[in-house]
Coordinates of C-alpha atoms in Angstrom, one line a residue:
M359 CA 94.4 135.7 88.5
A360 CA 91.0 134.3 87.7
V361 CA 90.9 130.3 88.0
T362 CA 89.4 128.8 85.3
D363 CA 89.0 125.2 84.7
K364 CA 91.9 124.2 82.8
S365 CA 94.0 125.6 85.6
L366 CA 91.7 123.7 88.0
R367 CA 92.1 120.4 86.4
S368 CA 95.7 120.8 86.2
T369 CA 96.2 121.4 89.9
R370 CA 94.1 118.5 90.7
N371 CA 96.1 116.2 88.4
Q372 CA 99.1 116.9 90.6
L373 CA 97.7 117.1 93.4
Y374 CA 95.5 113.2 93.6
P375 CA 98.3 111.3 93.0
Q376 CA 100.4 112.6 95.7
Q377 CA 98.3 112.3 98.2
A378 CA 97.5 108.8 97.2
W379 CA 100.7 108.4 97.9
Y380 CA 100.6 109.9 101.3
C381 CA 97.8 107.8 102.3
I382 CA 99.2 104.3 100.6
G383 CA 102.8 105.4 102.8
L384 CA 100.5 106.0 105.7
F385 CA 99.2 102.5 105.4
I386 CA 102.1 100.7 105.1
F387 CA 103.6 102.2 107.8
I388 CA 100.4 101.1 110.2
V389 CA 101.0 97.6 108.8
A390 CA 104.8 97.6 109.6
I391 CA 104.2 99.1 113.0
F392 CA 101.8 95.6 114.0
Q393 CA 104.5 93.6 112.3
W394 CA 107.5 94.8 114.2
I395 CA 105.8 94.7 117.4
S396 CA 104.5 91.4 117.0
F397 CA 108.0 90.6 115.8
F398 CA 109.3 92.0 119.3
H399 CA 106.8 90.2 121.5
S400 CA 108.0 86.7 119.7
K401 CA 111.2 87.9 120.8
F402 CA 110.7 89.0 124.3
A403 CA 107.8 86.0 124.7
G404 CA 110.9 83.4 123.8
K405 CA 112.9 84.9 126.7
R406 CA 110.6 84.0 129.1
P407 CA 111.4 81.1 131.5
T408 CA 109.6 77.8 131.2
S409 CA 108.5 75.1 133.7
N410 CA 109.8 71.8 134.7
A411 CA 107.6 68.9 133.3
S412 CA 105.7 68.4 136.6
D413 CA 104.7 72.3 137.2
T414 CA 103.7 72.8 133.9
E415 CA 101.6 69.7 133.8
H416 CA 100.1 71.3 137.1
A417 CA 99.8 74.7 136.0
S418 CA 98.5 73.4 132.7
E419 CA 95.6 71.8 134.7
H420 CA 94.8 75.0 136.9
R421 CA 94.9 77.5 133.9
R422 CA 92.5 75.6 131.7
H423 CA 89.6 76.0 133.8
A424 CA 90.3 79.1 135.2
F425 CA 88.9 82.2 133.0
S426 CA 91.2 85.5 133.5
W427 CA 90.5 88.8 132.7
R428 CA 94.2 89.8 132.0
R429 CA 93.9 87.2 128.9
I430 CA 91.3 88.9 127.3
P431 CA 93.7 91.7 124.9
L432 CA 95.4 88.0 123.7
G433 CA 91.9 86.5 123.3
L434 CA 90.8 89.8 121.0
I435 CA 94.4 89.3 119.2
N436 CA 93.3 86.0 118.6
A437 CA 89.7 87.1 117.5
Y438 CA 91.3 89.2 114.8
R439 CA 93.7 86.6 113.4
V440 CA 91.1 84.3 112.9
I441 CA 88.6 86.9 111.4
S442 CA 91.2 88.5 109.1
F443 CA 93.4 85.1 108.3
R444 CA 91.4 82.5 108.6
W445 CA 87.6 83.7 107.4
T446 CA 87.7 83.4 103.9
L447 CA 85.6 83.9 100.6
E448 CA 86.3 80.8 98.2
F449 CA 86.2 80.4 94.3
G450 CA 85.8 77.1 93.1
K451 CA 88.4 74.4 94.2
S452 CA 91.5 76.3 93.7
Y453 CA 91.2 79.7 95.0
T454 CA 90.9 81.3 98.1
L455 CA 90.8 84.8 99.2
N456 CA 91.2 85.7 103.0
M457 CA 89.0 88.6 105.1
A458 CA 92.5 90.6 105.1
E459 CA 93.0 90.9 101.1
V460 CA 89.5 91.2 100.4
F461 CA 89.3 94.2 102.9
V462 CA 92.6 95.3 101.4
T463 CA 91.4 94.7 97.5
V464 CA 87.9 96.2 98.9
A465 CA 89.7 99.5 100.1
Y466 CA 92.0 100.2 97.2
I467 CA 89.4 100.0 94.4
V468 CA 87.2 102.2 96.1
F469 CA 90.0 104.7 97.5
L470 CA 91.3 105.4 93.8
F471 CA 88.1 105.0 92.2
V472 CA 86.8 107.7 95.0
W473 CA 89.8 110.3 93.8
A474 CA 89.3 109.8 90.3
F475 CA 86.1 110.9 89.9
I476 CA 85.5 113.5 93.1
N477 CA 85.3 116.7 92.5
T478 CA 84.8 116.8 88.7
T479 CA 82.0 119.4 88.7
D480 CA 83.3 121.8 86.3
L481 CA 83.2 125.7 86.9
E482 CA 79.8 125.5 85.2
S483 CA 78.2 122.9 88.1
Q484 CA 78.3 120.4 84.8
K485 CA 79.0 116.9 87.4
L486 CA 81.6 114.5 86.3
D487 CA 83.0 116.7 83.9
I488 CA 84.6 114.1 81.7
S489 CA 87.8 116.5 81.6
Y490 CA 88.0 116.3 84.9
W491 CA 88.2 112.5 85.3
C492 CA 89.3 111.4 82.2
N493 CA 93.1 112.6 82.5
R494 CA 93.4 112.2 86.1
S495 CA 92.5 108.6 85.9
G496 CA 95.2 107.9 83.6
M497 CA 97.4 110.6 86.2
L498 CA 96.3 108.3 88.9
A499 CA 97.4 104.7 87.4
S500 CA 100.3 106.2 86.8
S501 CA 101.5 107.1 89.8
Q502 CA 101.2 103.5 90.7
F503 CA 103.6 102.1 88.4
P504 CA 106.5 102.7 90.8
L505 CA 104.4 100.9 93.9
I506 CA 103.3 97.9 91.5
T507 CA 106.9 97.1 90.1
A508 CA 108.3 97.0 93.4
L509 CA 106.1 95.0 94.6
G510 CA 106.7 92.6 91.7
T511 CA 110.5 92.0 92.6
K512 CA 112.1 89.9 94.9
N513 CA 113.8 92.4 96.6
N514 CA 112.0 95.2 97.2
I515 CA 111.7 97.7 100.1
V516 CA 107.9 96.7 101.0
S517 CA 109.0 93.8 102.2
L518 CA 111.9 95.1 104.2
I519 CA 109.6 97.5 105.8
T520 CA 107.0 95.4 106.9
G521 CA 108.7 91.9 107.1
I522 CA 106.0 90.2 104.7
S523 CA 107.3 88.1 102.2
Y524 CA 107.9 88.9 98.9
D525 CA 105.8 85.9 97.7
K526 CA 102.8 87.2 100.2
L527 CA 103.1 90.8 98.7
N528 CA 102.8 89.3 95.0
Y529 CA 98.9 89.1 95.8
A530 CA 99.2 93.0 96.1
H531 CA 101.4 93.2 93.1
R532 CA 98.2 91.6 90.9
M533 CA 95.4 93.0 92.6
M534 CA 96.9 97.3 92.0
S535 CA 98.1 95.9 88.4
R536 CA 94.4 94.9 87.7
V537 CA 93.0 97.9 89.3
A538 CA 95.3 100.7 87.4
F539 CA 94.9 98.5 84.3
V540 CA 90.4 98.9 84.4
L541 CA 91.8 103.0 85.5
L542 CA 93.9 103.1 82.2
W543 CA 90.9 101.8 80.3
V544 CA 89.0 104.5 81.8
H545 CA 91.6 106.8 80.9
V546 CA 91.6 105.9 77.0
G547 CA 87.4 105.4 76.6
G548 CA 87.6 109.0 78.1
E549 CA 89.9 110.2 75.6
V550 CA 87.7 108.7 72.8
V551 CA 84.6 110.1 73.8
R552 CA 86.7 113.4 74.3
R553 CA 88.8 113.8 71.1
A554 CA 86.0 112.7 68.8
P555 CA 85.9 111.9 65.8
F556 CA 89.6 110.1 67.1
Q557 CA 91.1 109.5 63.9
P558 CA 93.2 112.4 63.1
Y559 CA 94.7 111.8 65.9
L560 CA 96.2 108.0 64.9
T561 CA 98.9 109.8 63.1
Q562 CA 100.3 111.2 66.3
P563 CA 103.4 109.3 67.7
W564 CA 102.5 110.0 71.1
L565 CA 99.3 108.3 70.8
L566 CA 100.4 105.4 69.0
W567 CA 102.4 104.4 71.8
G568 CA 100.0 104.8 74.1
L569 CA 97.7 102.7 72.5
V570 CA 100.5 99.9 71.9
A571 CA 101.1 100.1 75.9
M572 CA 97.9 99.8 76.3
V573 CA 97.6 95.8 74.0
A574 CA 100.9 94.8 76.0
S575 CA 98.9 96.0 79.5
T576 CA 95.9 94.3 78.2
I577 CA 98.0 90.4 77.4
L578 CA 99.8 90.8 80.1
C579 CA 95.9 90.6 82.3
I580 CA 95.1 87.9 80.3
V581 CA 97.9 85.9 80.7
S582 CA 98.0 86.7 84.5
L583 CA 95.3 85.0 85.4
R584 CA 95.8 82.4 87.6
P585 CA 94.3 79.7 85.3
V586 CA 96.6 80.6 82.7
R587 CA 99.8 80.9 85.7
S588 CA 98.7 77.7 86.6
Q589 CA 98.8 75.3 83.9
A590 CA 101.3 77.3 81.5
Y591 CA 103.4 78.6 83.7
E592 CA 106.6 79.1 80.9
L593 CA 104.0 80.9 79.1
F594 CA 103.3 83.7 81.3
F595 CA 107.3 83.5 82.3
Y596 CA 108.3 84.8 78.7
V597 CA 105.5 86.8 78.2
H598 CA 105.0 89.1 81.7
F599 CA 108.8 89.8 80.5
A600 CA 108.2 91.1 77.0
M601 CA 104.4 92.6 78.1
V602 CA 106.2 94.7 80.6
S603 CA 109.2 96.2 79.1
I604 CA 106.4 97.2 75.8
F605 CA 104.3 98.3 77.7
L606 CA 106.6 100.9 80.0
I607 CA 108.5 101.8 77.0
G608 CA 105.5 102.6 75.2
A609 CA 103.8 104.7 78.3
Y610 CA 107.0 106.7 78.9
I611 CA 107.1 107.8 75.2
H612 CA 103.2 108.8 75.8
T613 CA 104.1 110.6 78.6
Q614 CA 107.8 112.1 77.8
D615 CA 105.9 115.8 76.9
S616 CA 104.2 115.6 80.3
D617 CA 104.9 115.5 83.7
V618 CA 103.0 112.0 84.1
A619 CA 106.6 110.8 83.2
F620 CA 107.7 111.5 86.8
W621 CA 105.8 108.5 87.2
I622 CA 107.0 105.9 84.6
Y623 CA 110.9 106.1 84.9
P624 CA 111.5 104.9 88.4
C625 CA 110.0 101.8 87.1
F626 CA 113.0 101.4 85.2
V627 CA 115.2 102.0 88.5
I628 CA 113.5 100.0 90.8
W629 CA 113.7 96.5 88.1
G630 CA 117.2 97.4 87.2
L631 CA 118.2 97.6 90.8
D632 CA 116.6 94.0 91.7
R633 CA 118.3 92.4 88.4
F634 CA 122.0 94.1 89.8
I635 CA 121.5 92.4 93.2
R636 CA 120.0 89.2 91.5
I637 CA 123.4 89.4 89.6
L638 CA 125.5 89.6 92.4
R639 CA 123.9 87.5 94.6
L640 CA 124.6 84.8 91.5
V641 CA 128.3 85.7 91.3
V642 CA 128.8 85.9 95.0
F643 CA 126.9 82.2 95.4
N644 CA 128.3 80.6 92.3
H645 CA 131.5 81.8 91.9
S646 CA 133.5 78.5 91.0
Y647 CA 131.0 79.3 87.6
F648 CA 132.8 82.7 87.4
G649 CA 136.5 81.7 87.1
F650 CA 137.0 82.8 90.7
R651 CA 137.7 79.0 91.3
S652 CA 138.8 76.1 89.7
G653 CA 136.0 73.4 89.6
S654 CA 132.5 73.1 89.7
T655 CA 131.1 72.2 92.9
M656 CA 127.4 73.4 92.0
D657 CA 127.0 70.4 89.3
A658 CA 123.7 69.1 91.0
T659 CA 122.5 65.5 91.1
A660 CA 119.0 64.8 89.7
E661 CA 117.4 61.6 91.4
L662 CA 114.1 60.5 89.7
L663 CA 112.1 59.7 93.2
S664 CA 108.7 58.6 91.8
D665 CA 107.1 59.5 88.0
D666 CA 105.6 62.7 89.8
F667 CA 108.7 64.0 92.0
V668 CA 112.8 64.8 91.3
R669 CA 115.2 65.1 93.8
L670 CA 117.8 67.8 93.1
R671 CA 120.8 68.0 95.7
F672 CA 124.1 69.5 95.2
H673 CA 127.1 70.9 97.3
R674 CA 126.4 73.7 100.0
P675 CA 128.5 76.5 99.6
S676 CA 130.3 77.4 102.8
H677 CA 129.3 80.9 102.5
F678 CA 125.5 80.2 101.0
H679 CA 123.5 80.3 104.3
W680 CA 119.4 80.0 104.7
T681 CA 116.6 79.6 107.1
P682 CA 114.1 76.7 107.5
G683 CA 111.0 77.5 105.3
Q684 CA 113.3 79.7 103.1
T685 CA 113.6 79.2 99.3
A686 CA 115.9 79.5 96.2
Y687 CA 115.8 80.5 92.2
L688 CA 117.6 78.2 90.3
I689 CA 118.9 78.5 86.9
M690 CA 119.3 75.6 85.1
P691 CA 120.7 76.9 81.1
S692 CA 120.9 72.8 80.2
V693 CA 117.0 72.3 81.4
S694 CA 115.7 75.8 80.6
R695 CA 114.5 77.6 77.5
L696 CA 116.3 80.5 78.2
P697 CA 119.5 81.1 80.1
F698 CA 118.2 83.2 82.2
E699 CA 115.3 81.6 83.6
A700 CA 114.4 80.9 87.0
H701 CA 112.2 78.8 88.6
P702 CA 111.8 78.6 92.7
F703 CA 111.9 75.8 94.6
T704 CA 111.8 75.7 98.5
I705 CA 114.4 74.4 100.4
A706 CA 114.6 70.9 101.9
S707 CA 117.6 70.7 103.6
F708 CA 118.6 72.5 107.1
D709 CA 121.5 74.6 107.2
S710 CA 122.5 73.1 111.0
T711 CA 125.3 74.5 112.7
L712 CA 125.3 70.6 114.6
F713 CA 128.3 68.9 113.6
D714 CA 130.2 72.3 112.9
V715 CA 132.8 71.0 115.2
P716 CA 136.5 71.7 113.8
K717 CA 138.2 68.6 113.1
E718 CA 141.5 69.7 115.2
Q719 CA 139.2 70.2 118.4
K720 CA 138.8 66.5 120.2
P721 CA 135.9 67.1 122.5
T722 CA 135.2 64.5 124.8
S723 CA 131.8 65.7 126.7
E724 CA 128.9 63.5 126.6
K725 CA 127.2 66.0 124.3
Y726 CA 130.0 66.2 121.5
A727 CA 130.0 62.6 121.9
E728 CA 126.4 62.1 121.2
I729 CA 126.8 64.3 118.2
G730 CA 130.0 62.7 116.5
L731 CA 128.2 59.6 116.8
A732 CA 125.4 60.8 115.1
E733 CA 127.5 62.6 112.2
E734 CA 129.2 59.1 111.4
N735 CA 125.5 57.6 110.8
L736 CA 123.9 59.8 109.0
G737 CA 123.7 57.5 105.9
S738 CA 121.3 58.3 103.5
S739 CA 120.0 61.5 105.3
A740 CA 123.4 62.9 105.2
P741 CA 122.3 65.4 102.4
F742 CA 119.4 66.8 104.6
W743 CA 122.2 68.6 107.0
K744 CA 125.1 69.0 104.0
E745 CA 123.8 70.0 101.1
L746 CA 121.5 72.0 99.1
V747 CA 118.3 69.6 98.7
F748 CA 114.8 70.2 97.0
F749 CA 111.9 68.2 96.0
I750 CA 110.2 68.9 93.0
N751 CA 107.1 68.1 91.8
V752 CA 106.8 67.3 87.5
R753 CA 104.1 69.3 85.6
E754 CA 104.8 70.1 81.8
G755 CA 107.5 72.1 80.8
F756 CA 110.6 72.9 82.8
T757 CA 110.1 70.5 85.7
A758 CA 109.2 68.1 82.8
R759 CA 112.9 68.3 81.1
L760 CA 114.6 68.0 84.5
K761 CA 112.8 64.7 85.1
D762 CA 114.2 63.9 81.5
A763 CA 117.5 64.7 82.8
A764 CA 117.3 62.8 85.7
L765 CA 116.1 59.7 84.0
K766 CA 119.5 59.9 81.9
G767 CA 121.4 60.4 84.9
D768 CA 122.9 63.4 83.7
K769 CA 124.1 65.9 85.9
V770 CA 123.1 69.7 85.9
K771 CA 124.4 72.8 86.1
V772 CA 122.8 74.9 88.6
F773 CA 122.7 78.5 89.7
V774 CA 121.4 79.0 92.7
D775 CA 120.0 82.8 93.4
G776 CA 118.2 83.4 97.2
P777 CA 117.4 82.6 99.9
Y778 CA 114.4 84.4 99.7
G779 CA 111.7 85.0 102.1
P780 CA 111.2 84.9 105.8
S781 CA 111.4 81.5 108.4
P782 CA 108.7 81.2 110.6
D783 CA 110.4 82.6 114.4
L784 CA 109.0 79.3 116.4
G785 CA 111.3 79.0 119.5
S786 CA 108.8 81.6 121.5
Y787 CA 106.0 78.6 121.2
D788 CA 105.1 75.8 123.1
T789 CA 103.5 74.1 121.0
S790 CA 104.2 73.4 116.9
V791 CA 102.2 71.7 114.7
L792 CA 103.7 71.2 111.0
I793 CA 100.9 69.9 108.3
A794 CA 102.1 69.3 104.6
G795 CA 100.9 67.6 101.6
G796 CA 103.5 65.8 99.1
S797 CA 106.7 68.3 98.5
G798 CA 105.2 70.8 100.9
V799 CA 107.5 68.2 103.1
S800 CA 110.5 70.8 101.9
Y801 CA 108.9 73.7 104.2
T802 CA 108.1 71.3 107.3
L803 CA 110.9 69.2 107.5
P804 CA 113.9 71.9 107.9
V805 CA 111.4 73.5 110.5
L806 CA 111.5 70.1 112.5
L807 CA 115.2 70.0 112.4
D808 CA 115.6 73.4 113.1
T809 CA 113.2 73.3 116.3
I810 CA 115.3 70.2 117.2
E811 CA 118.0 71.7 117.5
R812 CA 117.0 74.8 119.1
V813 CA 115.8 73.2 121.7
R814 CA 118.8 71.0 122.3
N815 CA 120.7 74.5 122.8
G816 CA 118.5 75.9 125.0
E817 CA 117.2 78.7 122.5
S818 CA 113.0 77.2 122.3
R819 CA 110.9 77.2 124.6
C820 CA 108.7 74.3 122.9
R821 CA 107.8 71.2 124.7
R822 CA 105.9 69.5 121.5
V823 CA 105.7 69.2 118.2
V824 CA 103.1 67.4 115.9
F825 CA 104.2 66.5 112.5
I826 CA 101.9 65.6 109.9
W827 CA 102.4 64.8 106.3
S828 CA 99.8 63.3 103.6
I829 CA 101.0 61.7 100.7
R830 CA 100.0 59.7 97.7
S831 CA 102.0 56.5 97.9
V832 CA 103.5 54.6 100.6
D833 CA 107.0 54.9 98.6
H834 CA 107.3 58.6 99.0
I835 CA 108.1 57.5 103.1
H836 CA 111.3 57.1 102.1
W837 CA 112.5 60.3 100.6
I838 CA 112.5 61.4 104.4
D839 CA 112.3 57.8 106.6
D840 CA 116.1 57.7 107.3
V841 CA 116.2 62.1 108.2
L842 CA 113.1 61.4 110.6
I843 CA 115.1 58.6 112.6
R844 CA 117.8 61.0 113.2
A845 CA 116.1 63.9 113.9
L846 CA 113.9 61.4 116.5
R847 CA 117.3 60.3 118.0
L848 CA 119.2 64.3 118.2
A849 CA 115.4 64.9 120.1
P850 CA 116.1 65.8 123.6
P851 CA 113.3 64.0 126.5
S852 CA 112.2 67.4 127.1
L853 CA 110.7 67.8 123.8
S854 CA 107.8 65.8 122.8
I855 CA 107.3 64.4 119.1
S856 CA 104.3 63.0 117.4
I857 CA 104.3 62.3 113.7
H858 CA 101.5 61.4 111.2
I859 CA 101.7 60.1 108.2
H860 CA 98.6 59.5 106.1
V861 CA 98.6 57.8 102.7
T862 CA 95.7 58.1 100.7
D863 CA 96.3 55.6 97.8
T864 CA 94.9 51.8 97.8
P865 CA 97.7 50.2 99.6
A866 CA 98.6 46.5 98.6
T867 CA 97.7 43.6 101.3
I868 CA 101.7 43.9 103.0
E869 CA 103.7 46.7 102.8
T870 CA 107.1 46.3 103.6
F871 CA 109.4 48.7 105.2
P872 CA 113.2 48.0 104.8
R873 CA 115.9 48.7 107.5
S874 CA 117.1 51.9 107.7
S875 CA 120.9 52.3 107.0
G876 CA 121.2 53.9 110.6
R877 CA 121.2 53.2 114.1
T878 CA 117.9 53.9 116.0
D879 CA 119.2 53.5 119.7
D880 CA 118.0 56.4 121.2
V881 CA 114.6 56.0 119.9
K882 CA 111.9 53.9 121.7
P883 CA 111.0 50.9 119.6
V884 CA 107.8 49.2 119.6
R885 CA 109.2 46.1 120.3
D886 CA 112.5 45.3 122.0
D887 CA 113.5 41.9 119.5
S888 CA 115.0 42.2 116.2
R889 CA 112.5 40.6 114.5
S890 CA 110.1 41.9 111.8
E891 CA 105.9 41.9 112.7
V892 CA 102.9 42.2 110.9
V893 CA 100.9 44.2 112.6
E894 CA 97.1 46.1 111.9
L895 CA 97.1 49.3 111.2
Q896 CA 94.1 51.9 112.0
D897 CA 92.2 50.7 109.3
G898 CA 92.5 47.1 109.1
K899 CA 95.4 46.9 106.6
A900 CA 98.0 44.9 107.1
M901 CA 102.1 45.9 107.1
E902 CA 105.1 44.6 108.1
I903 CA 107.9 46.4 109.8
T904 CA 111.0 45.7 111.1
N905 CA 112.8 46.9 114.5
D906 CA 114.4 49.4 113.2
S907 CA 112.4 51.1 110.4
L908 CA 110.7 54.1 111.1
F909 CA 107.1 52.5 111.6
A910 CA 108.6 50.6 114.6
I911 CA 109.0 53.8 116.8
E912 CA 106.6 54.5 119.4
S913 CA 105.9 58.1 118.1
V914 CA 105.4 57.5 114.5
K915 CA 102.1 56.8 113.5
L916 CA 100.8 55.5 109.6
A917 CA 97.3 55.5 108.5
H918 CA 96.4 54.3 105.1
Q919 CA 93.5 57.6 104.8
R920 CA 93.3 61.6 104.6
A921 CA 93.9 63.2 108.0
D922 CA 91.4 64.5 110.0
L923 CA 93.1 67.9 110.6
R924 CA 90.1 69.1 111.9
A925 CA 90.0 66.6 114.8
I926 CA 93.7 66.3 115.3
L927 CA 93.9 70.2 115.5
R928 CA 91.0 70.4 118.1
D929 CA 92.8 67.9 119.9
E930 CA 95.9 69.2 120.1
V931 CA 94.3 72.7 120.8
T932 CA 92.1 71.4 123.5
A933 CA 95.3 69.9 125.3
A934 CA 97.6 72.4 124.7
T935 CA 98.5 76.3 127.0
G936 CA 100.6 78.6 126.3
R937 CA 101.5 79.8 123.0
M938 CA 100.5 77.6 119.7
S939 CA 101.5 77.8 116.0
V940 CA 100.4 76.1 113.5
S941 CA 102.2 76.1 110.1
V942 CA 100.8 74.2 106.7
C943 CA 102.1 73.9 103.3
G944 CA 99.9 71.8 100.8
S945 CA 97.3 72.0 98.7
Q946 CA 94.2 74.3 98.5
S947 CA 91.8 71.0 100.5
I948 CA 94.9 71.0 103.0
T949 CA 95.0 74.7 104.3
R950 CA 91.2 75.0 103.6
S951 CA 91.0 72.4 106.5
V952 CA 93.5 73.6 108.5
R953 CA 91.8 77.2 108.2
G954 CA 88.1 76.2 109.5
A955 CA 89.3 74.0 111.7
L956 CA 91.3 77.0 113.6
R957 CA 88.1 78.7 113.4
F958 CA 85.5 79.6 116.2
P959 CA 85.2 78.0 118.3
V960 CA 88.2 76.2 118.7
S961 CA 90.0 79.3 118.8
S962 CA 88.1 81.2 120.4
P963 CA 88.5 84.6 122.7
L964 CA 86.5 82.7 125.1
S965 CA 89.0 79.5 124.7
V966 CA 92.3 82.4 125.4
A967 CA 90.5 83.5 128.5
N968 CA 90.1 80.0 129.7
G969 CA 93.5 79.7 129.6
G970 CA 93.7 77.8 126.3
P971 CA 96.7 78.8 123.4
S972 CA 97.3 81.7 121.3
V973 CA 97.3 79.7 118.1
T974 CA 99.5 81.6 115.0
L975 CA 98.8 79.9 111.6
H976 CA 101.7 80.4 109.1
I977 CA 100.4 79.6 105.7
E978 CA 103.2 78.8 103.1
S979 CA 102.4 78.8 98.8
F980 CA 102.0 75.9 97.8
G981 CA 102.6 75.6 93.6
Y982 CA 102.5 78.5 91.3
A983 CA 101.4 82.0 93.5

């Protein structure tokens, strides 16, 4: 049988999308292998015994000055982290790409376009024959739809395989969508040229639906741009849902008489499965609303903390569990424009087992006696151990309407869907630095509470925690001052905790911090008497404190200036040995400062080889993705 251009085009149009999937699948498999190796290494490292304080200090002094060839591989791993995730391309003040994202983006673009235009010479030796690459570009773009759909869902197999959270995979979802969008327009442009004059085809349904799909895709790409998402998220939310539905329906009708439909209908299955899982979660975690039990235990209290922040809290269902740093999607029909509209927020409270002592048991040990005393004196910090708590930054749209509900003092019906996202496992790290800006404390506060509890229970090797919080107004301190006092009381002596709070607005001449509602017997105050005093801050400002306020504790520092994160992290890296974790949730300026501080030479292979810490950086997205 003679080979023709038509048969050759058809064979390659079938083969090349499959080859693209093999290559992408191999890449995902390699990433998964490295992720799981890192996971098990952390688990193994967390079980290694730690020395006592004096031995550690002696060993630290020795290791810091002794070059070790055995630490070279660890130094190279540290160099890989710096180059891949801390070297960045910055676009303005609001957008940053790390080198890993840049590499994946460039590799994906080159890969798809090479596969689209390679071997496009026809049998008559005409190079870049339009009949070869025109349909192939559309086929390659269509073959990416199932993966693009999966990466845009909350419950996706890629996240399950690799351990990478859905919110971080969302970058790949957006990037791949835009590359496929360009390939689709290459396909459209090729068809227009190939079938000129084009007008006679405009009466055919397959073509009309193809054009409808492309119009929907174009609108979708425009509203998906970061400026639109950040300034008009609700518009993006509604348009995204509508345009994706129109695009997939149009694409399916356009391709239903060809083999390309094979790549379209799985998108509906993937999306439907994700929705089914989310609906199932809603029924399970909100069963009181669905008639399985009387009462409305999930009604939330909205409290206006300031003009820009609302605290939302409600009863924690006994069957709802989460780990520090995870998020939940909240559906509030009385606040949202649409009843199914869901918004993600980081859970600011801690799913603690510290106080889960059955009432019929009467423990007499010193450990449980101390816990009982702490539970009785939780005071205003009780919601952070007993309820679901969220700090919500007020903007426009949904959060503005939530603020209005808080002003009215109304109870808000809440459906909770989650939890989502991974939790940083810091049990294997010797030093943990937690950095937050504003409502980013929703991420770092539970991590701090979890670290304290795990050290108490002998489940963590952590010896030092540095908690840094940058806020605009001094009033924001009262959001968590009581819970910080309780946390410091519960911290074991083996764990060193240093808390730095930086206020960036202009302070009054004297600031008074009222007494907390609980005791602070177990933490070391600056003074031993009960009188208040006026002290001078590091920047020369005056502040009045009382003996039982947060700032009477020696390990808590307050400064009316921006945090010099580069200096703080440099000092911590210099003093630390072993493994060090830095977790940050804040604005672009904060994350850029942290990345810059942890580049070379502070976190260099030579530093690690000389006994310095191996530093891991965790960055939680802040605001709209």
